[in-house]
Amino acid sequence: MRGATRVTWAFGCATVVTLAAAGCGGGAGGGAAAGSDAGIVRAFWTDPQNPLEPANTNEVQGGKVLEMAFRGLKRYNPRTGKAENAVAKSIETDDQQNFDITLKKGWKFSDGTPVTAKSFVDAWNYGALVTNRQVSSYFFEYIDGYEDVHPENESAKPKAKKMSGLKVTGRNSFKVKLNQKFSQWPDTLGYAAFSPLPEKFFTDHEGWLKKPVGNGPYKIDSYTKGQSMRLSVNKEYAGPDKPKNKGVELKVYTDQNTGYTDLQAGNLDVFDELPAGQLKNAKRDLGGRYINQPAGILQTLSFPLYRKEWKSEKAKQVRRGLSMAINRKEVTEKIYHGTRRPAGDLTSPVLSKAGGFEPDMCGDVCKYDPKEAKKLIEDAGGLPGGKVTLTSNVDTGSHRQWMDAVCNSINKTLDKNGACSVNPVPTFGEFRKDIAGKKLKSMFRTGWQMDYPLIQNFMQPLYYTGASSNDAGYSDKRVDKLIDEANAAGEAEAVAKFQKAESIVLDDLPAVPLWYQDGNAGYSQRVSDVRLNPFSVPVFTDIRVK
Amino acid sequence: MGRYVIRRLLQMVPVFLGTTFLIFVMVYAVGDPVNAMFGDRAPDPATAAQLRAQFNLDKPLWMQYVLYLGDIFTGDFGNAFNGQPVTELMSRAFPVTLRLALIALVIEICIGIALGVVTGLKRGRPLDSSVLMLTLVVISVPTFVTGTLAQYLLGVKWGWIAPAVSPEAPVGQLLLPGLVLALLSLAYVTRLTRASISENVRADYVRTALAKGLPRARVNVRHLLRNSLIPVVTFLGTDVGNLMAGALVTERIFNIQGVGFQLWQGIVRQNSPTVVGFVTILVIVFLLANLLVDLLYAVLDPRIRYA
């Protein structure tokens, strides 16, 4: 009898605990009433990877916020991708190396403090200083004195805290001296790392990180890491692109598929990370509220030219053969449902012809021709060691599927099973570690998402000797010289020089162009005028809420 | 009893040290988290070295572990790479998951035991067979299928619920995810109870009680059920831990920002402080749940005594 009561007590207790827990959550459940959401765009988001600072953000989700809450000297036109003056009134140079920058008057941060030349110089010095551990500090590497604040050597201590190439000359003007000639440098200044920072960033860093303050069209009202960020219209904003809605709520999702379900159910307005598995249905499911437009992303296959067997003249012929053995059209249609397009050069359609995009530059080498491919490879003595492997991380981007398809295509061409096999690496971190350590033995995936819409950005970081993303270990004196010349030349001439360098790279083929990647998004019936910019980030200021 | 509890608590220390060390080694052995922070670009060596020093990644593994453990005893679980203290993540994630797990547990206990008792008493009848069939179906269909299907039908097609749970995760929104999470264990609880009841229903003490003239219902609840619950309680005890850790799939489907989601994020981003911190807490939950189960035995069956 006594025991029985105890059993009852145990069950009763469990119930009470549950009810108590229920009580805690019940109150908060009401959430935002319908009224407070009027005019607010609800958009998909995942937590930024690093703390949200302009020079410490190198992925799309953090970049989304910076695009809303900050404006730099320049901004890339969301339609054309062209760099246009934002805070800058003028950026002038006579020698492509010394620049005089003047700011427009009247710009303010959302806390009311003015945007001055010092806001830029301090922010750039902060971003470049190695002890601040900013992952994008290399953006400042062209400024004179960068090596002093950011020594290349791992253990070296910075010699200075400020770059000697930056000089404030007045409240609204400053001078920049570069360590080399770089004609297109002003056009790189639209990148988020070059954003100005208010006084508060330096005096109350912790507080600033909890609620970042910028000078963009929106101001951040609240930021709960891992849950959501609410932004409202910044009344101090001096730029021309004032928001056409009342604000944006960025909602963190645990999974892309959940975001897609929520979009279909009408609880989410803008969703720019459509899961690969849904691309096939998206057009039908969303009934026209589906966007597919070029983005500055190129996928390539690189070869480890740092290895003997891939360096030789014969290996070059093998690389050409492998390129011709890949049926790009079929992969882009069957696996990616038209959200990728077969690539014919090393840039991206977002550059447009004037910016250096030339879809036929690669010529026949990038066209599927199994007969010629087989002949080329066999004439060169076959694949090195009789077979090749294709390596990539497989945790994102449905890489596994296209790798299988490409290998099948190569096997079919060579009429030999096992000529090409896939080598999947579980995580991106591990894959990048192998690449950085130059440990790859055969073909591997290299994707490039542009930092700014310039042909320079598609060439120099990737194919200049010893450049930061030259994963193939490619080195050619002619290419280096042409890139140097292009940087010293005026803008129009620069593009032609870069293209000349590009054609040499395509001839050597350290990397085989695969496909241009498009940006995809879907939106709800509640909103209109949704578009993506060339970085495949939604242009939030344009969105209207019905 | 008191001495037994103390002995058990002391036994937990080596188990705790062993498991956390294993997790620590496993997480830190997989790749280099600093590399992934730089995206598609080779890490800049100077910045990478600074970051490694900040997270103690430049020291030998055993020293990292000792430093980490030292911090844990002062209540400092370190920072995630986005600068957020892991304790802050925990204080937000654990209440949400606890609520979800408790909802699942209550569903499991109420429905599972009731179904188990009914089928155990009516063995071989059509009701018994149909419930058995149903549990078999539930066991064989993976959670992500039931979850996604329920979400699509109830959330998108019929619009009865919001497909994604809001960050505050109120109980009303957690009912469906709780049911999905509970389903698998529910099937096991039903089957365990059924087996145990149908075994004990023919035991001597039941016959004696009935012969004494006690009413059938009273015998079933006070005598039969109490004795039959021991294996079920064992299962439920370990299931508390499982529900919290195993909520990973359910939490992803329904956008619940709890322990499973944080763990998954930590693994995807190779965020070692998050993963090790959360698993450490889960280990403690497991150990305590097991202790509680052992103590409950004595309540259910007074013959079991602890000296």
mmCIF file of C-alpha atoms in Angstrom, chain A residues 16-28, chain B residues 99 171:
data_model
loop_
_atom_site.group_PDB
_atom_site.id
_atom_site.type_symbol
_atom_site.label_atom_id
_atom_site.label_comp_id
_atom_site.label_asym_id
_atom_site.label_seq_id
_atom_site.Cartn_x
_atom_site.Cartn_y
_atom_site.Cartn_z
ATOM 1 C CA VAL A 16 4.024 18.297 -12.414
ATOM 2 C CA VAL A 17 7.508 18.871 -13.804
ATOM 3 C CA THR A 18 6.168 18.761 -17.341
ATOM 4 C CA LEU A 19 3.410 21.187 -16.525
ATOM 5 C CA ALA A 20 5.877 23.525 -14.862
ATOM 6 C CA ALA A 21 8.132 23.401 -17.908
ATOM 7 C CA ALA A 22 5.073 23.975 -20.037
ATOM 8 C CA GLY A 23 4.207 27.000 -17.961
ATOM 9 C CA CYS A 24 7.620 28.590 -18.542
ATOM 10 C CA GLY A 25 7.293 28.411 -22.275
ATOM 11 C CA GLY A 26 3.624 29.173 -22.545
ATOM 12 C CA GLY A 27 3.937 32.868 -21.868
ATOM 13 C CA ALA A 28 6.514 33.607 -24.533
ATOM 14 C CA ARG B 99 10.752 20.620 -22.530
ATOM 15 C CA VAL B 171 4.628 23.876 -25.422
#
